[in-house]
XYZ file of C-alpha atoms in Angstrom:
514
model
C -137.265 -89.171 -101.995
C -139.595 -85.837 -102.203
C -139.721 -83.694 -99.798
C -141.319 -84.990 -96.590
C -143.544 -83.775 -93.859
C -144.208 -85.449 -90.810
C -147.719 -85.385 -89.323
C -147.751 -87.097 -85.190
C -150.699 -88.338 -84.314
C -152.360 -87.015 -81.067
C -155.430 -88.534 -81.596
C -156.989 -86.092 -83.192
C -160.193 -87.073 -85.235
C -158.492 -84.841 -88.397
C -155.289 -86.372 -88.477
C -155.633 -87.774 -91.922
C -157.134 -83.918 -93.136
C -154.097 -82.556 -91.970
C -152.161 -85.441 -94.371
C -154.246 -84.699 -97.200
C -154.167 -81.003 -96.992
C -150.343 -81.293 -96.912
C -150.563 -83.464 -99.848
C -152.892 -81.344 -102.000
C -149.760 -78.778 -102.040
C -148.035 -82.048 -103.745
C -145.480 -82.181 -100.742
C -145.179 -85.619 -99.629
C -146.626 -86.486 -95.534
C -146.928 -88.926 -93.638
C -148.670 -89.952 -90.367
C -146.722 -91.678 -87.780
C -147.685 -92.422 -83.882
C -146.895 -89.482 -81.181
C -144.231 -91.415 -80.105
C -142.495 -92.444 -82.701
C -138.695 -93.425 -82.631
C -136.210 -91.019 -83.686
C -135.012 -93.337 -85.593
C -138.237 -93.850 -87.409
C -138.803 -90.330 -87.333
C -135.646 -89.288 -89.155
C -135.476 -92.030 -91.851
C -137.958 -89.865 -93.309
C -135.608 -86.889 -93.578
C -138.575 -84.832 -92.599
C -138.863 -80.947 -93.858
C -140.958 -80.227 -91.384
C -143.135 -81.553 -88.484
C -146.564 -81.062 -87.611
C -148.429 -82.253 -84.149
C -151.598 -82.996 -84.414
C -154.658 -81.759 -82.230
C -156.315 -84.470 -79.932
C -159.142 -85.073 -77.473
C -156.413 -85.084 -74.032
C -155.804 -82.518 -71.439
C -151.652 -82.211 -71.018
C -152.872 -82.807 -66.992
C -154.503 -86.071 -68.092
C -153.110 -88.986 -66.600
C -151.768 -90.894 -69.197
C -152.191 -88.118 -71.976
C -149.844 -87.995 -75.050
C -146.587 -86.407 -74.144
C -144.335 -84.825 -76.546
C -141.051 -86.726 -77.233
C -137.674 -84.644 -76.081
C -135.626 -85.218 -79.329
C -137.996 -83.132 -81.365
C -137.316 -80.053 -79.958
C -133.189 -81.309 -80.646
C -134.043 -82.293 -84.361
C -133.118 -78.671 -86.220
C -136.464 -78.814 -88.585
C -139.597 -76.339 -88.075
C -142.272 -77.745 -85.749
C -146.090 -76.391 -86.458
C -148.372 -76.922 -83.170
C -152.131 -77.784 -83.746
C -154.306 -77.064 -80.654
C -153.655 -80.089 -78.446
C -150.004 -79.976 -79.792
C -149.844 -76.219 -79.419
C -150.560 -76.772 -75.950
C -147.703 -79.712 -75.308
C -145.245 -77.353 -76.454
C -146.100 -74.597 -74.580
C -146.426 -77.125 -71.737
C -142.850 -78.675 -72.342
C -141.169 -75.237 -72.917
C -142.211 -73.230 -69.784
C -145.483 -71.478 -70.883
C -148.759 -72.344 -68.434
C -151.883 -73.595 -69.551
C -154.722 -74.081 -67.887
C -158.765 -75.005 -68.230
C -160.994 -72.351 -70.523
C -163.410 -70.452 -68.813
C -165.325 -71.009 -71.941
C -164.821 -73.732 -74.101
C -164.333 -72.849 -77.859
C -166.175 -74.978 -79.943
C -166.797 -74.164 -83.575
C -166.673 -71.097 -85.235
C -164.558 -68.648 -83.969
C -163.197 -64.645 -85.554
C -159.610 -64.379 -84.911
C -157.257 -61.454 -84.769
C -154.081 -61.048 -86.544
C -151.473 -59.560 -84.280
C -148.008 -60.161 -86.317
C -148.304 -60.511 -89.821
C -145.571 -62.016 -90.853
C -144.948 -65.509 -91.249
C -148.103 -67.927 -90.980
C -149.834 -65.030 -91.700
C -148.262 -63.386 -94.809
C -150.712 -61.613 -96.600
C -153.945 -62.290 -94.739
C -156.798 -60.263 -93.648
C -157.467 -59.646 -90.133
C -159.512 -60.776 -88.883
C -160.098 -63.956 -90.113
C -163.050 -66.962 -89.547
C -161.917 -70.294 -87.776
C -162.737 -73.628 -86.783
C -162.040 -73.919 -82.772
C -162.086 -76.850 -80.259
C -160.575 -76.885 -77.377
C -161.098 -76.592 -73.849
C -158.154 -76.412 -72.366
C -155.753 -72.545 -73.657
C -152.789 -71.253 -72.750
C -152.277 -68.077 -70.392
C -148.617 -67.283 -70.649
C -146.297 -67.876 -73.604
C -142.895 -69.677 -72.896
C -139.965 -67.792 -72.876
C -138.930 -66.308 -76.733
C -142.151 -66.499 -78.047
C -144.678 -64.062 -79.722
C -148.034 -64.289 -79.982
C -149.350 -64.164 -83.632
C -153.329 -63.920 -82.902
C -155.945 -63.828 -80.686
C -159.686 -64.122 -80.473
C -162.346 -62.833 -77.838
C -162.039 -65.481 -75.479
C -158.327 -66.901 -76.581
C -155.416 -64.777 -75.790
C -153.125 -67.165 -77.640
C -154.871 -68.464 -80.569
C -151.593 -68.135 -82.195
C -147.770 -68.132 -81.334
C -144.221 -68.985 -82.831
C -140.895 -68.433 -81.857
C -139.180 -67.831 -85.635
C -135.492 -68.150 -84.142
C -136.518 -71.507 -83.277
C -138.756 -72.353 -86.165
C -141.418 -73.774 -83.870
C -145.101 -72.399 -84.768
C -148.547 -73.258 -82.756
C -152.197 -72.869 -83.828
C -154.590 -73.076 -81.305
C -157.298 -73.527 -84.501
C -157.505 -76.270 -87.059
C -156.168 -74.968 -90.117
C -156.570 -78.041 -91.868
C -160.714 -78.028 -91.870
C -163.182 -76.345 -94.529
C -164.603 -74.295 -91.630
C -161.294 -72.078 -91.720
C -161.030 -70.557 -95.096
C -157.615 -68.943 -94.662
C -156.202 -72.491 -93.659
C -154.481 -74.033 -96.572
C -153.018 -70.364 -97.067
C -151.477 -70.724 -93.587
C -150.439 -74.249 -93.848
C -148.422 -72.878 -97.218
C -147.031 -70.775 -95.722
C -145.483 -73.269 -93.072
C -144.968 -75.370 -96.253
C -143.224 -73.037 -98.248
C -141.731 -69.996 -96.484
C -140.865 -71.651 -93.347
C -140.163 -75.599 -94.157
C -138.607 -74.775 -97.791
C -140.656 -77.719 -99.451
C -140.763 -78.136 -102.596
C -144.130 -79.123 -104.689
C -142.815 -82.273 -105.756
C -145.169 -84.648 -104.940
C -146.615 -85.474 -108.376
C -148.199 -88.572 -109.944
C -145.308 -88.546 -112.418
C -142.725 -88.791 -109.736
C -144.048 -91.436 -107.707
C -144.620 -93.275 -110.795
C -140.738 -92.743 -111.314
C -139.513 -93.856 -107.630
C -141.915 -96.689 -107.505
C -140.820 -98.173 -110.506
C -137.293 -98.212 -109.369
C -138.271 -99.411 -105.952
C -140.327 -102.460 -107.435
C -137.402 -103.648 -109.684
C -134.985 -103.003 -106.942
C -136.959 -105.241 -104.060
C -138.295 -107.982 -106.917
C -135.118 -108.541 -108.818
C -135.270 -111.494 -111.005
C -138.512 -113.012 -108.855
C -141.946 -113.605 -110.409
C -145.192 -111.517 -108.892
C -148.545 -112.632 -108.520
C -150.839 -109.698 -108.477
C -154.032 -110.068 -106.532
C -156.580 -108.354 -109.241
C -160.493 -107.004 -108.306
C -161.051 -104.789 -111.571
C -161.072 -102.064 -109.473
C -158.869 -98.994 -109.770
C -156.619 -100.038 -106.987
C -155.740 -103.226 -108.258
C -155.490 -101.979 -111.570
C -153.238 -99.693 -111.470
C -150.969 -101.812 -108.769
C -151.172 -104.371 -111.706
C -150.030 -101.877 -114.235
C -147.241 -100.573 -112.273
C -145.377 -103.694 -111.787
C -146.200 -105.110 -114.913
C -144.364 -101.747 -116.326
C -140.987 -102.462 -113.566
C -141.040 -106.368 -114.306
C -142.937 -107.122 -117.507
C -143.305 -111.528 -117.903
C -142.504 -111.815 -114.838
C -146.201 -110.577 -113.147
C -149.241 -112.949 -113.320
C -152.564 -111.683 -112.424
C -154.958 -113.487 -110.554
C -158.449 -113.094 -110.729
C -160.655 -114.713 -108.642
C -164.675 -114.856 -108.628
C -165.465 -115.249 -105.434
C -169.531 -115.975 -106.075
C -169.841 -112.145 -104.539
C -169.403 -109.683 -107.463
C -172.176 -107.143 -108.914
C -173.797 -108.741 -111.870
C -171.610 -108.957 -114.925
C -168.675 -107.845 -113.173
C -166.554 -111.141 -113.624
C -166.795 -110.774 -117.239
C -166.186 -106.889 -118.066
C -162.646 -107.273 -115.742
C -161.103 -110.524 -117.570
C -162.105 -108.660 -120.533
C -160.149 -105.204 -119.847
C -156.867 -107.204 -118.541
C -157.116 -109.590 -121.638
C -157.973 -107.653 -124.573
C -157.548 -103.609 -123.431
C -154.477 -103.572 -121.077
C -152.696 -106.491 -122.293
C -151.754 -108.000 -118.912
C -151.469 -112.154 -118.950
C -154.453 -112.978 -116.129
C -155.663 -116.211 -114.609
C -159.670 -116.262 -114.131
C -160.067 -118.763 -110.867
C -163.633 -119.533 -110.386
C -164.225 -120.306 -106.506
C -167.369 -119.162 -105.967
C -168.855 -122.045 -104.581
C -165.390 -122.456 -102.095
C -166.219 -119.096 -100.477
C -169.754 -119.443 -100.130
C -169.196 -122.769 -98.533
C -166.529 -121.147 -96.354
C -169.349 -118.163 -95.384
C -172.418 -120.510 -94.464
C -173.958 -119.955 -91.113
C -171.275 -116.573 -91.117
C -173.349 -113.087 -89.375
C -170.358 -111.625 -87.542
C -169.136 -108.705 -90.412
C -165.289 -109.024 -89.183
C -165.867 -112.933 -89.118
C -166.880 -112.537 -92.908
C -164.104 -109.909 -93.567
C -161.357 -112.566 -92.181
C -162.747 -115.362 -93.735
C -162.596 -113.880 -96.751
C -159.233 -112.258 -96.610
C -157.547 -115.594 -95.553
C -159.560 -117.970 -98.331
C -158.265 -115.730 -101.353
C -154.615 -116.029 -99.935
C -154.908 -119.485 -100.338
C -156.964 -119.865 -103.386
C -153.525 -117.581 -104.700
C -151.178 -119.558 -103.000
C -153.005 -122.899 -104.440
C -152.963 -120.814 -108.203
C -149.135 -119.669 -107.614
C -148.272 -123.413 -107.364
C -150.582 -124.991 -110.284
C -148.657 -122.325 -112.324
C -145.619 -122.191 -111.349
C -142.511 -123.659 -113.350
C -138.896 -123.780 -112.730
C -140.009 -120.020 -110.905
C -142.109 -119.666 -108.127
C -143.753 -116.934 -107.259
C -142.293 -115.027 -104.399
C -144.357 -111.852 -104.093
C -147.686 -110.955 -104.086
C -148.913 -107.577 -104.919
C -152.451 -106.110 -104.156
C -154.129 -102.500 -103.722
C -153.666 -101.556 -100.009
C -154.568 -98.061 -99.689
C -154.101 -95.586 -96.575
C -157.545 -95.727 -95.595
C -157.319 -99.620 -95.660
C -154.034 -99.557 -93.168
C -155.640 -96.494 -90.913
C -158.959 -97.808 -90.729
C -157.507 -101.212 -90.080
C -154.766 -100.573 -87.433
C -154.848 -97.039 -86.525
C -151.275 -95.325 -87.194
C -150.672 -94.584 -83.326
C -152.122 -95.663 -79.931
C -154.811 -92.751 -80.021
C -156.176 -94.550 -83.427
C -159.439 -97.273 -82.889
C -159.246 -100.102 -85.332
C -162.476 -99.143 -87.376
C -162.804 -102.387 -89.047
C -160.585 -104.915 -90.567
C -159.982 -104.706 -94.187
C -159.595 -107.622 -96.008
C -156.297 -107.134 -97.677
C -154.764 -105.753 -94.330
C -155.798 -107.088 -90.672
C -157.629 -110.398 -92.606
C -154.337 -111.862 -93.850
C -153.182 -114.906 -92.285
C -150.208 -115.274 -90.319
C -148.519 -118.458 -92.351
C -148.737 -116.126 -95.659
C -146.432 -117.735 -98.162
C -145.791 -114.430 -100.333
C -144.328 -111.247 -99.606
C -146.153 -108.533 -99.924
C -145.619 -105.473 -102.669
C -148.193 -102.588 -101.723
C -147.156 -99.654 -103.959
C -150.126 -97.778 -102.736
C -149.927 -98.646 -99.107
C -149.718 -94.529 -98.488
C -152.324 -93.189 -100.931
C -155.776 -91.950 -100.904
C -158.006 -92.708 -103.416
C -157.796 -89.641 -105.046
C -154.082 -90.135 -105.367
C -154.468 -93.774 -106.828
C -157.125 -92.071 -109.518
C -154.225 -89.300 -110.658
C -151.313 -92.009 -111.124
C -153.921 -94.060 -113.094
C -154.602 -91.253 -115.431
C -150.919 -90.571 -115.529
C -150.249 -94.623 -116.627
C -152.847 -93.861 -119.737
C -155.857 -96.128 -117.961
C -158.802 -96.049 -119.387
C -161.136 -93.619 -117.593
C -163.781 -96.210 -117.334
C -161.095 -98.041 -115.016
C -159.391 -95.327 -113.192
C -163.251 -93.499 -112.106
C -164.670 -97.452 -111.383
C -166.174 -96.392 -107.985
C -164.955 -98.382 -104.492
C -165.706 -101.582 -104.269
C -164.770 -103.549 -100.994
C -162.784 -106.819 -101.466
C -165.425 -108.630 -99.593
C -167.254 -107.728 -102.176
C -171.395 -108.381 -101.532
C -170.702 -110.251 -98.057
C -170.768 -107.120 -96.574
C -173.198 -105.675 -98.125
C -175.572 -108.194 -97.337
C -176.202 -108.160 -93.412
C -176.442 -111.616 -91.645
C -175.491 -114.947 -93.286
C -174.152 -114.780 -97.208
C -176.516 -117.053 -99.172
C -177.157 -117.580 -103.326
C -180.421 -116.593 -102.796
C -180.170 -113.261 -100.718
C -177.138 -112.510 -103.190
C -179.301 -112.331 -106.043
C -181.788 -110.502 -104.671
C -179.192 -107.997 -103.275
C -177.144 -108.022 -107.367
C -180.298 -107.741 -108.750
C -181.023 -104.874 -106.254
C -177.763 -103.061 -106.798
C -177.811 -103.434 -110.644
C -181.504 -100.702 -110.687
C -179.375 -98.455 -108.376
C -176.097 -98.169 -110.527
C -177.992 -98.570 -113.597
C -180.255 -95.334 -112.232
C -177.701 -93.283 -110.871
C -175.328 -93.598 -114.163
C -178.590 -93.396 -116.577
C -179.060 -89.721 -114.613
C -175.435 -88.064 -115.497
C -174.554 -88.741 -111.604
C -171.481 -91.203 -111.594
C -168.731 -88.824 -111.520
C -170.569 -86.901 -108.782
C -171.460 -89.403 -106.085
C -168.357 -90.885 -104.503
C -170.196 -94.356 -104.362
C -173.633 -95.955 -104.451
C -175.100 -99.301 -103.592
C -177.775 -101.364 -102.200
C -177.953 -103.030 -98.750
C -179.852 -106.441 -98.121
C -181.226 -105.732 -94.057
C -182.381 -108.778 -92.517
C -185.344 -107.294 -92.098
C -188.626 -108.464 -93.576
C -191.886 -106.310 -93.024
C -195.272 -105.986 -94.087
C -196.706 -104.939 -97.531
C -199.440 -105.294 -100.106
C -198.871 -106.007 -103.381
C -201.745 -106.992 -106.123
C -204.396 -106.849 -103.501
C -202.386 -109.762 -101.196
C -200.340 -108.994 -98.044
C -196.608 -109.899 -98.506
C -193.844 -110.229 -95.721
C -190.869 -109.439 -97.792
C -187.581 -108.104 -97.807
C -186.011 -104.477 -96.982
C -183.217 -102.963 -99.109
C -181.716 -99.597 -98.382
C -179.569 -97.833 -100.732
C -176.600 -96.076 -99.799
C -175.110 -92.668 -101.899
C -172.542 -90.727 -100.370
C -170.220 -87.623 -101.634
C -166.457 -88.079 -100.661
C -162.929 -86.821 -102.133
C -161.079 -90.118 -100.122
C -163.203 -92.054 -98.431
C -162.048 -91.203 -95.217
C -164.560 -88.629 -94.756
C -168.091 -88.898 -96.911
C -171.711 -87.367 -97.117
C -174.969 -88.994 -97.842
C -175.570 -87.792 -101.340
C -178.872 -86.080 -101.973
C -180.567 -87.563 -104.851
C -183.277 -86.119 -106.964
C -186.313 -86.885 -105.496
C -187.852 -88.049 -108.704
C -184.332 -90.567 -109.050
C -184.893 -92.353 -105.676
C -188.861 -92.511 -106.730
C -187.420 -94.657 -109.890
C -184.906 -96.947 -107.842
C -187.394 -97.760 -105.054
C -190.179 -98.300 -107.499
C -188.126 -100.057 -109.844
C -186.670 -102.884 -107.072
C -190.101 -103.189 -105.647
C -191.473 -104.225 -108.947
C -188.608 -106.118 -110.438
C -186.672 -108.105 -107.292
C -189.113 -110.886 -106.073
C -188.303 -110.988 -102.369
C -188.353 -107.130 -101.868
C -191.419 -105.197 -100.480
C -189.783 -102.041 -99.427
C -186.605 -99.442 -100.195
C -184.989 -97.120 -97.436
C -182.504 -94.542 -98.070
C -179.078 -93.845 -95.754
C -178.872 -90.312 -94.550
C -176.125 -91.433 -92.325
C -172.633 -89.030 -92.886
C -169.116 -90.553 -92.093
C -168.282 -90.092 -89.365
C -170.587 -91.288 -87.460
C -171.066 -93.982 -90.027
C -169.264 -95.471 -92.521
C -169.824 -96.112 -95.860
C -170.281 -99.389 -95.690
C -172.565 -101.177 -93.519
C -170.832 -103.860 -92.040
């Protein structure tokens, strides 16, 4: 197992930052609830611990409270502004409400060097926010820095190896941050930087033969990078014994159906069954508006559509796992990790899977970002074309199309989508925006078209910029590219009148509409 850091989660909205930030410096982390178990806490065999920040007061009634065995568990502890002020709260330092609240950008002073602050200038720009600060420091500690208004923007006791940040070191808006998080990696925690696509490769491997043993897989297959590369990985640990299953659902982009039976047949070499159902799940969808109602429907109809294929084809072996591409979006966005977390929306392959589920599941990338997924494809020798595919939701155009799923709105929505990719990848773009789509709205409005008034309907396009998908930006287009997609759709989708364009950033969106 690689070195491990554990990240609690306060509720703080850059909990997952702090877990990719962590990972970037290829040391393993993880995100479990504030109160985790011990027990959960030290299967793990953590290196290191980091608290999170969150939105609570330590007076709240009801606020997250900082478990007593950590402070008994002999590895370093790094405090992030909520969970700089639990400790000093639980060791005997005071805090109390801000005269001024610190919200954004902030100059802080280095007062001891050494440390979390090895080697950097003073002063130094951060991100702030908090209202709540603490006035005294508990009893063996030092304070590291300070600010104007902060007295304790920093403080550690090293005998202990317990170290608090009353910043966010883990956001763009503090430059010196990943410099100070090494250094907790590093100097203080001993990690080591082995958190590399090779090596999880290497353990997954093992831990796929080891859990499958002699049983046959079916893999649940989209095309998409996720599914690819969970394909590829237990086809490389098993070999014969993995069947992928493909199944057209009736709400793929134009051609798609085709180009993935194509790259599992003839490019990878993987044995794949093409199910067509599309008529099953549009059925299954008619009279459907409710987006989590579509998302559940949809989750539950492919398990049995796999467990009806896993039957038809099995002999003397059944098939006793199923494997698909859960990411750690999927499961955060999902189900949250700890109390603080709000269930976002239900992804298909997570919170839509029915309870009777006949399989057991094999998620190799269950704690991955996409990024991650991309590098371990690269590393397995995928084609590019494969591992750079851009996101594509499981519910494939359901939720892209808002209200009830019909044939005819979902070929005016694929024929929609197809100008948009088309345009974007005809103008060098791909690798640039994170992903880009169109929208069907249920709205119709007025135009004019050849001299005669038309009530037609309204497509938006949605481009956004993101590293994981956790976090994105609306992508800003050439002016002159969105002039070619909306004039372009207008023209060549009957049914469409008019094209709007998303300048919504996740948060508060998300990338997807429903």
């Amino acid at each position: 197992m690689p070195d491990t850091i554990v990240i609690l989660d306060f509720g703080s909205q850059y909990t997952q930052l702090i877990a990719r930030r962590v990972r970037e410096q290829r040391v393993y982390s993880e995100i479990l609830p504030h109160d985790a178990p011990r027990a959960e806490i030290e299967r793990l065999k953590p290196r290191g611990i980091i608290l999170s920040g969150g939105p609570s007061s330590v007076y709240d009634d009801g606020a997250p409270a900082l478990s007593d065995f950590l402070l008994d568990l002999d590895v370093p502890l790094l405090g992030i502004c909520y969970g700089m002020q639990l400790l000093a709260h639980r060791l005997g330092g005071r805090v109390e409400k801000s005269s001024t609240r610190e919200y954004g950008h902030a100059t802080v002073h280095i007062d001891y060097a050494a440390s979390l602050f090895s080697n950097l200038p003073s002063p130094i720009s951060v991100w702030m926010s908090h209202g709540d600060q603490i006035t005294a420091l508990p009893r063996d500690f030092v304070a590291l820095a300070h600010s104007d208004t902060c007295p304790f923007a920093a403080m550690a006791n090293p005998t202990r190896q317990i170290y608090a940040l009353q910043f966010h070191p883990e956001v763009a808006h503090t430059p010196q941050g990943i410099d100070i998080l090494r250094h907790f990696l590093f100097d203080v925690c001993g990690c080591a930087a082995d958190w590399t696509p090779a090596a999880f490769i290497s353990s997954t491997l093992d831990e796929i033969r080891t859990r499958v043993g002699e049983a046959r897989v079916l893999c649940a297959l989209s095309g998409g990078v996720d599914s690819t590369v969970v394909a590829t990985l237990v086809g490389r640990a098993i070999g014969e014994r993995l069947v992928c299953v493909f199944v057209d659902h009736g709400l793929l982009r134009d051609g798609e159906a085709r180009a993935v039976v194509n790259l599992f047949q003839n490019r990878l070499g993987l044995e794949i069954v093409a199910v067509d159902a599309q008529a099953r799940f549009i059925d299954k969808l008619q009279g459907v508006i409710d987006p989590e109602e579509k998302r559940k429907i949809i989750g539950a109809e492919f398990i049995r559509v796999f467990e009806e294929t896993a039957h038809s084809i099995a002999s003397a072996a059944p098939f006793r796992f199923l494997a698909q591409g859960t990411l750690y979006p999927d499961v955060i966005e999902s189900r949250g990790v700890g109390k603080a977390a709000a269930r976002i929306k239900t992804h298909h392959n997570v919170g839509g899977l029915p309870e009777d589920l006949q399989f057991e599941l094999i998620e190799p990338l269950r704690w991955l970002f996409k990024d991650e997924v991309r590098a371990v494809g690269l590393e397995l020798g995928l084609p590019e074309e494969s591992v750079y595919r851009q996101p594509f939701p499981g519910p494939g155009l359901a939720v892209r199309i808002l209200g009830e799923v019909t044939r005819e709105r979902l070929a005016i929505l694929r024929a929609a989508d197809a100008i948009v990719r088309e345009e974007i990848e005809r103008g060098g773009l791909a690798r640039e925006v994170w992903q880009y789509f169109a929208i069907l709205t249920p709205l119709k409005t007025v135009g004019v078209m050849g001299d005669e008034r038309t009530y037609e309907h309204v497509v938006a396009v949605r481009a956004v910029a993101s590293a994981d998908g956790m976090t994105a930006d609306w992508a800003r287009l050439p002016h002159d590219l969105l002039a070619r997609i909306g004039s372009r759709i207008v023209n060549k989708v009957h049914g469409v009148n008019r094209v709007v364009y998303d300048i919504t950033s996740k948060p508060p969106g998300t990338i997807e509409w429903e």
